[in-house]
Amino acid sequence: MSHTPAPAPTAGGPLPWNRPLIGEDEIAEVVDTLRSGWLTHGPKATRLEHTVRDTLGAEDAFAVTSCTAALHLAFLAGGIGAGDEVITPSLTFCAAPNALRQVGARPVFVDVDPFTLNITPGAAEAAITPLTRAIAVTHYGGQMCDMRAFRELADQYGLLLIEDAAHALHASRDGLRAGSAGDLATFSLYANKVAAAGEGGVLAGRGDLVHKARLLGRHGIDSSAWQRHGKRNTADYEVEVPGLKYVMSDLTAALAVVQYARLPEFTERRAAISAAYTRALSGLPGLTTPTVLPGVEHGWFLYPVLIDPDAAPVDRDKTAAALLERHQISTSVHFKPVHSLGPYRGVIHRPLPVTETAAARQLSLPCYPAMTDEHVDRVINAVHDLWS
Ligand SMILES: Cc1ncc(COP(=O)(O)O)c(C=O)c1O
């Protein structure tokens, strides 16, 4: 029985918010791994690590099961633990705050800039206390934070700097790549990300910290299964620290290496779709298109618009519902602010007015390379229809 990839969304059918673009090269690389006899972390995961490391100019990189795993390892390797405070946005996914809670630390939420929805060095500095150990930024939607200023701030106060670059695998600002200024950076290869491998992540950064993370991420064992394979008795190993199991499989890495190589092509298409949206939607009353700062090479994981309910004909939730019901177009929201979610609700935090306003107004339109020009026009026409 032969299987071909699922067809791309048709011009008139349901348009999902996201869909990976998988080609014959990805399929061939996965089949090659299936035929190789080696499925777990091995030559392909190592290839991915070397490529990411060299692209970033980082000292080391470790391919893991998810960005969440990379964040957990980053905090463990960075020695962040009970009683420590880590400054981070609330307008992000729950992964970093959850991982902080897992190591016993306290996420300290700071507000974001109203234009980029990124945290700023000024807001972070105002939140520093004697308990602060680290700053964990998120590059919201693929637009990088001001990492030169964050680096200076972290150095000035002796803090660890961690980049949650889940959205920014292919992004830069003033010539600095996302993931290259922090002590550690974490990337996501989750199914909806700019390079999609189903699940997966990469931790990159300082050699000493990635070395610790690698040990912690393979049970604390001093060598990998691939290193031991065929070379010595597989029982010939030592557990140096009580670790976890977070290594990326070569099956995932096979997909990831091809997707990673296609990022320039993918990002160009995402940027073209974003430019078309901005041209067509700027000026609609109450709808704000994304602000891109000078010097930013945006990764365009998200195309986020803000809908002001007092100035637009429909609010954010009605827009999302009408796009889906009338036009079969799915959208998404980034994010439910973490301070409003279960375990964080009721915890005292600094005022977060921009975060709260943005969270009530933000809508992510479909923006991915599997979209055709007809899909893009369909989204534009549907939004115009709601605004007319
Ligand atoms: C900012 C951010 N960080 C971390 C993650 C977690 O990524 P993963 O699913 O690879 O663990 C996500 C997922 O969407 C995210 O948006």
Short mmCIF file of C-alpha atoms and ligand atoms in Angstrom, two decimals:
data_model
loop_
_atom_site.label_atom_id
_atom_site.label_comp_id
_atom_site.label_asym_id
_atom_site.label_seq_id
_atom_site.Cartn_x
_atom_site.Cartn_y
_atom_site.Cartn_z
CA MET A 1 0.00 0.00 0.00
CA SER A 2 1.45 3.38 -0.88
CA HIS A 3 0.85 6.54 1.10
CA THR A 4 1.20 10.02 -0.33
CA PRO A 5 1.20 13.16 1.85
CA ALA A 6 -2.23 14.55 2.76
CA PRO A 7 -3.34 17.09 0.16
CA ALA A 8 -2.82 20.80 0.83
CA PRO A 9 -5.95 22.78 1.77
CA THR A 10 -8.07 23.41 -1.30
CA ALA A 11 -8.80 26.98 -2.42
CA GLY A 12 -12.42 26.86 -1.23
CA GLY A 13 -12.33 24.28 1.61
CA PRO A 14 -11.52 24.77 5.28
CA LEU A 15 -8.34 26.77 5.77
CA PRO A 16 -6.52 25.63 8.92
CA TRP A 17 -4.63 28.11 11.08
CA ASN A 18 -1.46 26.17 10.41
CA ARG A 19 -0.21 23.31 8.31
CA PRO A 20 3.35 22.02 7.86
CA LEU A 21 4.88 21.95 4.38
CA ILE A 22 6.43 18.50 4.02
CA GLY A 23 8.06 17.53 0.73
CA GLU A 24 9.69 14.50 -0.84
CA ASP A 25 13.09 15.41 0.68
CA GLU A 26 11.70 15.12 4.20
CA ILE A 27 10.04 11.81 3.33
CA ALA A 28 13.27 10.46 1.79
CA GLU A 29 15.32 11.47 4.85
CA VAL A 30 12.88 9.77 7.23
CA VAL A 31 12.83 6.62 5.07
CA ASP A 32 16.63 6.67 5.08
CA THR A 33 16.56 6.65 8.88
CA LEU A 34 13.97 3.86 8.94
CA ARG A 35 16.25 1.78 6.72
CA SER A 36 19.42 2.67 8.65
CA GLY A 37 18.76 0.49 11.67
CA TRP A 38 19.29 3.44 14.05
CA LEU A 39 16.17 5.22 15.27
CA THR A 40 17.11 7.05 18.46
CA HIS A 41 19.51 10.00 19.01
CA GLY A 42 22.46 9.33 16.70
CA PRO A 43 23.97 10.63 13.47
CA LYS A 44 20.96 12.67 12.32
CA ALA A 45 20.35 14.35 15.69
CA THR A 46 24.08 15.11 15.83
CA ARG A 47 23.88 16.64 12.33
CA LEU A 48 21.01 18.86 13.45
CA GLU A 49 22.97 19.91 16.55
CA HIS A 50 26.05 20.83 14.52
CA THR A 51 24.01 22.77 11.97
CA VAL A 52 22.15 24.81 14.61
CA ARG A 53 25.36 25.36 16.60
CA ASP A 54 27.29 26.59 13.55
CA THR A 55 24.44 28.75 12.23
CA LEU A 56 24.16 30.51 15.58
CA GLY A 57 27.88 30.62 16.23
CA ALA A 58 27.07 28.95 19.57
CA GLU A 59 29.53 26.80 21.50
CA ASP A 60 27.26 23.76 21.57
CA ALA A 61 23.73 22.52 20.84
CA PHE A 62 21.68 19.55 22.07
CA ALA A 63 18.68 18.15 20.19
CA VAL A 64 15.84 17.23 22.55
CA THR A 65 12.21 16.11 22.56
CA SER A 66 10.65 19.58 22.77
CA CYS A 67 11.30 23.23 23.51
CA THR A 68 9.69 22.57 26.90
CA ALA A 69 12.32 19.92 27.60
CA ALA A 70 15.01 22.38 26.46
CA LEU A 71 13.65 25.01 28.87
CA HIS A 72 13.55 22.54 31.76
CA LEU A 73 17.15 21.53 31.04
CA ALA A 74 18.20 25.18 30.65
CA PHE A 75 16.90 26.04 34.11
CA LEU A 76 18.41 22.89 35.66
CA ALA A 77 21.78 23.39 33.97
CA GLY A 78 21.72 27.07 34.93
CA GLY A 79 21.38 26.04 38.57
CA ILE A 80 18.03 27.77 38.99
CA GLY A 81 16.12 26.30 41.89
CA ALA A 82 14.03 26.77 45.00
CA GLY A 83 13.38 30.39 45.94
CA ASP A 84 14.97 31.87 42.82
CA GLU A 85 13.12 34.50 40.81
CA VAL A 86 13.21 34.54 37.01
CA ILE A 87 11.90 37.52 35.06
CA THR A 88 9.74 36.50 32.12
CA PRO A 89 6.66 37.62 30.15
CA SER A 90 3.15 36.50 30.98
CA LEU A 91 2.19 36.99 27.31
CA THR A 92 3.82 33.71 26.28
CA PHE A 93 3.11 30.00 26.27
CA CYS A 94 3.03 28.32 29.69
CA ALA A 95 6.14 26.19 28.95
CA ALA A 96 8.80 28.42 30.53
CA PRO A 97 6.77 29.40 33.64
CA ASN A 98 5.78 25.74 34.13
CA ALA A 99 9.40 24.59 33.85
CA LEU A 100 10.40 27.28 36.35
CA ARG A 101 7.78 26.01 38.79
CA GLN A 102 9.08 22.46 38.24
CA VAL A 103 12.56 23.47 39.42
CA GLY A 104 11.05 25.30 42.41
CA ALA A 105 11.67 28.81 41.07
CA ARG A 106 9.21 31.70 40.81
CA PRO A 107 8.35 33.25 37.45
CA VAL A 108 8.16 37.02 37.88
CA PHE A 109 5.94 38.37 35.13
CA VAL A 110 6.70 41.72 33.53
CA ASP A 111 4.63 43.68 31.06
CA VAL A 112 5.31 43.86 27.32
CA ASP A 113 5.84 46.67 24.86
CA PRO A 114 2.49 47.57 23.21
CA PHE A 115 3.96 47.49 19.68
CA THR A 116 6.16 44.38 19.59
CA LEU A 117 4.51 42.51 22.50
CA ASN A 118 8.04 41.69 23.69
CA ILE A 119 9.37 42.39 27.17
CA THR A 120 11.81 45.29 27.38
CA PRO A 121 15.08 45.68 29.27
CA GLY A 122 13.54 48.62 31.17
CA ALA A 123 10.61 46.57 32.48
CA ALA A 124 12.94 43.70 33.35
CA GLU A 125 15.37 45.95 35.25
CA ALA A 126 12.52 47.40 37.30
CA ALA A 127 11.61 43.86 38.44
CA ILE A 128 15.11 42.82 39.60
CA THR A 129 15.35 41.94 43.31
CA PRO A 130 18.09 40.27 45.37
CA LEU A 131 16.37 36.93 44.58
CA THR A 132 16.53 37.37 40.78
CA ARG A 133 18.73 34.73 39.13
CA ALA A 134 17.81 34.96 35.46
CA ILE A 135 15.87 36.68 32.70
CA ALA A 136 13.99 34.40 30.29
CA VAL A 137 12.78 36.38 27.28
CA THR A 138 10.38 35.18 24.56
CA HIS A 139 10.81 36.46 21.00
CA TYR A 140 7.08 37.00 20.46
CA GLY A 141 5.82 35.67 17.13
CA GLY A 142 9.33 35.67 15.65
CA GLN A 143 10.34 39.29 16.30
CA MET A 144 13.47 39.39 18.44
CA CYS A 145 13.70 41.25 21.73
CA ASP A 146 16.47 43.83 22.12
CA MET A 147 19.09 41.21 22.95
CA ARG A 148 22.10 43.55 22.96
CA ALA A 149 20.45 45.57 25.74
CA PHE A 150 19.30 42.41 27.55
CA ARG A 151 22.86 41.04 27.40
CA GLU A 152 24.23 44.23 28.97
CA LEU A 153 21.55 44.17 31.64
CA ALA A 154 22.20 40.51 32.50
CA ASP A 155 25.94 41.12 32.71
CA GLN A 156 25.48 44.24 34.83
CA TYR A 157 23.43 42.34 37.43
CA GLY A 158 25.20 38.96 37.10
CA LEU A 159 22.07 37.21 35.81
CA LEU A 160 21.68 34.25 33.49
CA LEU A 161 20.05 35.18 30.16
CA ILE A 162 17.82 32.59 28.51
CA GLU A 163 16.11 33.05 25.15
CA ASP A 164 12.87 31.18 24.61
CA ALA A 165 13.27 31.27 20.85
CA ALA A 166 10.44 28.79 20.15
CA HIS A 167 9.07 31.25 17.55
CA ALA A 168 12.39 32.48 16.23
CA LEU A 169 14.39 29.63 14.73
CA HIS A 170 15.15 31.88 11.77
CA ALA A 171 15.15 35.49 12.94
CA SER A 172 17.63 38.23 13.65
CA ARG A 173 17.92 41.84 14.76
CA ASP A 174 20.68 44.27 13.82
CA GLY A 175 22.76 41.34 12.55
CA LEU A 176 22.37 39.31 15.75
CA ARG A 177 20.61 35.96 15.35
CA ALA A 178 17.88 34.92 17.75
CA GLY A 179 19.46 32.46 20.15
CA SER A 180 23.00 33.81 19.90
CA ALA A 181 23.07 36.40 22.73
CA GLY A 182 21.70 34.39 25.64
CA ASP A 183 23.70 32.03 27.83
CA LEU A 184 21.22 29.45 26.57
CA ALA A 185 18.50 29.49 23.92
CA THR A 186 15.66 27.07 23.31
CA PHE A 187 13.98 26.34 19.97
CA SER A 188 10.84 24.41 19.08
CA LEU A 189 10.26 21.99 16.21
CA TYR A 190 6.67 21.35 17.27
CA ALA A 191 4.16 20.53 14.51
CA ASN A 192 3.03 24.14 14.01
CA LYS A 193 6.43 25.83 14.22
CA VAL A 194 8.46 27.39 11.37
CA ALA A 195 10.42 24.13 11.01
CA ALA A 196 8.05 21.31 11.91
CA ALA A 197 9.14 17.87 13.05
CA GLY A 198 5.98 16.90 14.95
CA GLU A 199 7.70 17.27 18.31
CA GLY A 200 11.24 18.38 19.02
CA GLY A 201 13.47 21.11 20.32
CA VAL A 202 17.05 22.30 20.45
CA LEU A 203 19.00 23.81 23.34
CA ALA A 204 21.97 25.91 22.26
CA GLY A 205 24.46 28.21 23.92
CA ARG A 206 27.43 28.16 26.30
CA GLY A 207 29.44 24.95 26.09
CA ASP A 208 29.61 24.36 29.86
CA LEU A 209 25.85 24.72 30.26
CA VAL A 210 24.93 22.61 27.22
CA HIS A 211 27.36 19.94 28.46
CA LYS A 212 25.49 19.83 31.80
CA ALA A 213 22.14 19.80 30.00
CA ARG A 214 23.22 16.94 27.74
CA LEU A 215 24.20 14.88 30.76
CA LEU A 216 20.93 15.71 32.53
CA GLY A 217 18.94 14.97 29.37
CA ARG A 218 20.24 11.43 28.94
CA HIS A 219 19.67 10.04 32.44
CA GLY A 220 22.89 11.58 33.74
CA ILE A 221 24.82 8.95 31.77
CA ASP A 222 28.34 9.89 30.68
CA SER A 223 27.99 8.73 27.04
CA SER A 224 25.20 8.41 24.49
CA ALA A 225 23.75 5.13 23.23
CA TRP A 226 25.17 5.94 19.78
CA GLN A 227 28.65 6.50 21.24
CA ARG A 228 28.47 3.13 23.03
CA HIS A 229 26.86 1.30 20.08
CA GLY A 230 29.21 -1.31 18.62
CA LYS A 231 32.22 0.21 20.36
CA ARG A 232 32.04 -1.15 23.87
CA ASN A 233 29.81 -3.12 26.14
CA THR A 234 26.52 -1.22 26.28
CA ALA A 235 26.45 -1.80 30.06
CA ASP A 236 29.77 0.04 30.35
CA TYR A 237 28.43 3.37 31.58
CA GLU A 238 28.21 5.52 34.66
CA VAL A 239 25.36 7.71 35.95
CA GLU A 240 27.02 10.96 37.00
CA VAL A 241 23.89 12.85 38.09
CA PRO A 242 20.24 11.82 38.52
CA GLY A 243 19.01 12.87 35.08
CA LEU A 244 15.96 12.72 32.85
CA LYS A 245 15.33 11.37 29.34
CA TYR A 246 14.96 14.19 26.82
CA VAL A 247 17.02 13.17 23.74
CA MET A 248 15.61 13.70 20.24
CA SER A 249 15.21 10.54 18.15
CA ASP A 250 16.91 10.29 14.76
CA LEU A 251 13.46 9.79 13.19
CA THR A 252 12.50 13.27 14.39
CA ALA A 253 15.92 14.66 13.51
CA ALA A 254 15.61 13.33 9.94
CA LEU A 255 12.54 15.49 9.46
CA ALA A 256 14.07 18.39 11.37
CA VAL A 257 17.32 18.63 9.38
CA VAL A 258 15.45 18.99 6.09
CA GLN A 259 12.92 21.46 7.50
CA TYR A 260 15.74 23.48 9.08
CA ALA A 261 17.56 23.70 5.74
CA ARG A 262 14.37 25.04 4.13
CA LEU A 263 13.97 27.91 6.62
CA PRO A 264 15.22 30.66 4.26
CA GLU A 265 12.63 29.57 1.67
CA PHE A 266 9.87 29.20 4.30
CA THR A 267 10.62 32.54 5.94
CA GLU A 268 10.60 34.35 2.60
CA ARG A 269 7.10 33.00 1.93
CA ARG A 270 5.90 33.87 5.45
CA ALA A 271 7.27 37.40 4.99
CA ALA A 272 5.49 37.75 1.62
CA ILE A 273 2.16 36.65 3.14
CA SER A 274 2.67 39.04 6.06
CA ALA A 275 3.44 41.91 3.68
CA ALA A 276 0.27 41.17 1.69
CA TYR A 277 -1.81 41.19 4.89
CA THR A 278 -0.25 44.44 6.09
CA ARG A 279 -0.85 46.15 2.72
CA ALA A 280 -4.46 45.03 2.61
CA LEU A 281 -5.49 45.37 6.26
CA SER A 282 -3.68 48.51 7.46
CA GLY A 283 -6.16 51.31 7.97
CA LEU A 284 -9.18 49.14 8.79
CA PRO A 285 -10.76 50.88 11.79
CA GLY A 286 -9.78 49.33 15.10
CA LEU A 287 -7.45 46.77 13.54
CA THR A 288 -3.71 47.14 14.18
CA THR A 289 -1.28 45.20 11.99
CA PRO A 290 2.09 44.12 13.45
CA THR A 291 4.85 46.67 14.05
CA VAL A 292 8.25 45.50 12.81
CA LEU A 293 11.14 47.48 14.27
CA PRO A 294 13.97 48.71 12.03
CA GLY A 295 16.82 46.21 11.80
CA VAL A 296 14.54 43.22 12.52
CA GLU A 297 14.50 40.18 10.24
CA HIS A 298 11.17 38.79 11.42
CA GLY A 299 10.67 35.02 11.63
CA TRP A 300 6.89 35.43 11.06
CA PHE A 301 5.83 32.39 13.07
CA LEU A 302 2.78 34.52 13.85
CA TYR A 303 0.92 37.24 12.00
CA PRO A 304 -0.74 38.88 15.02
CA VAL A 305 -3.34 41.63 14.65
CA LEU A 306 -4.92 43.58 17.53
CA ILE A 307 -8.64 44.33 17.37
CA ASP A 308 -9.88 47.23 19.50
CA PRO A 309 -13.51 46.41 20.44
CA ASP A 310 -14.37 50.11 20.82
CA ALA A 311 -13.20 51.07 17.34
CA ALA A 312 -13.73 47.93 15.20
CA PRO A 313 -17.17 46.77 13.96
CA VAL A 314 -16.58 43.35 15.61
CA ASP A 315 -14.45 42.35 18.57
CA ARG A 316 -11.70 39.71 18.50
CA ASP A 317 -13.86 36.74 19.50
CA LYS A 318 -16.65 37.63 17.05
CA THR A 319 -14.06 38.08 14.30
CA ALA A 320 -12.63 34.62 15.00
CA ALA A 321 -16.11 33.06 15.12
CA ALA A 322 -17.27 34.74 11.90
CA LEU A 323 -14.09 33.84 10.02
CA LEU A 324 -14.63 30.22 10.96
CA GLU A 325 -18.41 29.99 10.52
CA ARG A 326 -18.85 32.13 7.43
CA HIS A 327 -15.52 31.58 5.70
CA GLN A 328 -14.13 28.30 7.11
CA ILE A 329 -10.94 30.14 8.11
CA SER A 330 -9.31 29.10 11.39
CA THR A 331 -7.38 31.57 13.51
CA SER A 332 -5.60 31.33 16.84
CA VAL A 333 -4.89 33.44 19.93
CA HIS A 334 -1.41 34.07 21.33
CA PHE A 335 -1.68 33.98 24.21
CA LYS A 336 -3.92 33.46 27.17
CA PRO A 337 -1.61 35.31 29.57
CA VAL A 338 0.04 32.85 31.91
CA HIS A 339 -0.84 34.86 35.05
CA SER A 340 -4.51 34.18 34.27
CA LEU A 341 -4.09 30.40 34.05
CA GLY A 342 -4.81 27.77 36.76
CA PRO A 343 -1.68 27.46 38.91
CA TYR A 344 -0.76 31.14 38.43
CA ARG A 345 -4.19 32.61 39.14
CA GLY A 346 -4.34 34.49 42.38
CA VAL A 347 -0.55 34.78 42.66
CA ILE A 348 0.44 38.38 43.36
CA HIS A 349 2.18 39.95 40.37
CA ARG A 350 3.13 43.36 39.04
CA PRO A 351 0.43 45.23 37.08
CA LEU A 352 0.32 43.90 33.50
CA PRO A 353 -2.03 46.32 31.69
CA VAL A 354 -0.50 46.00 28.20
CA THR A 355 -0.45 42.20 28.48
CA GLU A 356 -4.11 42.13 29.51
CA THR A 357 -5.25 44.49 26.76
CA ALA A 358 -3.22 42.66 24.11
CA ALA A 359 -4.52 39.27 25.28
CA ALA A 360 -8.12 40.46 24.85
CA ARG A 361 -7.48 41.91 21.38
CA GLN A 362 -4.89 39.63 19.77
CA LEU A 363 -5.72 37.34 16.85
CA SER A 364 -3.24 35.28 14.80
CA LEU A 365 -4.20 35.00 11.13
CA PRO A 366 -3.10 31.95 9.09
CA CYS A 367 0.44 32.59 7.84
CA TYR A 368 2.47 29.63 6.60
CA PRO A 369 4.26 28.53 3.45
CA ALA A 370 1.68 25.87 2.51
CA MET A 371 -0.78 28.73 1.81
CA THR A 372 -1.33 29.74 -1.80
CA ASP A 373 -1.94 33.31 -2.98
CA GLU A 374 -5.64 32.36 -3.26
CA HIS A 375 -5.69 31.42 0.42
CA VAL A 376 -4.10 34.75 1.33
CA ASP A 377 -6.68 36.64 -0.76
CA ARG A 378 -9.45 34.63 0.86
CA VAL A 379 -8.34 35.71 4.33
CA ILE A 380 -8.01 39.35 3.25
CA ASN A 381 -11.44 39.35 1.57
CA ALA A 382 -13.04 37.66 4.58
CA VAL A 383 -11.66 40.31 6.98
CA HIS A 384 -12.81 43.10 4.63
CA ASP A 385 -16.24 41.45 4.48
CA LEU A 386 -16.50 41.60 8.29
CA TRP A 387 -15.38 45.21 8.37
CA SER A 388 -17.77 46.38 5.60
C1 LIG B 1 6.95 30.72 23.41
C2 LIG B 1 6.88 29.23 23.48
N1 LIG B 1 7.76 28.57 24.24
C3 LIG B 1 7.75 27.22 24.33
C4 LIG B 1 6.83 26.48 23.64
C5 LIG B 1 6.83 24.98 23.81
O1 LIG B 1 7.31 24.33 22.66
P1 LIG B 1 7.24 22.74 22.56
O2 LIG B 1 5.86 22.38 22.13
O3 LIG B 1 8.29 22.40 21.52
O4 LIG B 1 7.59 22.20 23.88
C6 LIG B 1 5.89 27.12 22.82
C7 LIG B 1 4.90 26.32 22.08
O5 LIG B 1 4.06 26.78 21.38
C8 LIG B 1 5.92 28.52 22.74
O6 LIG B 1 5.01 29.20 22.00
#
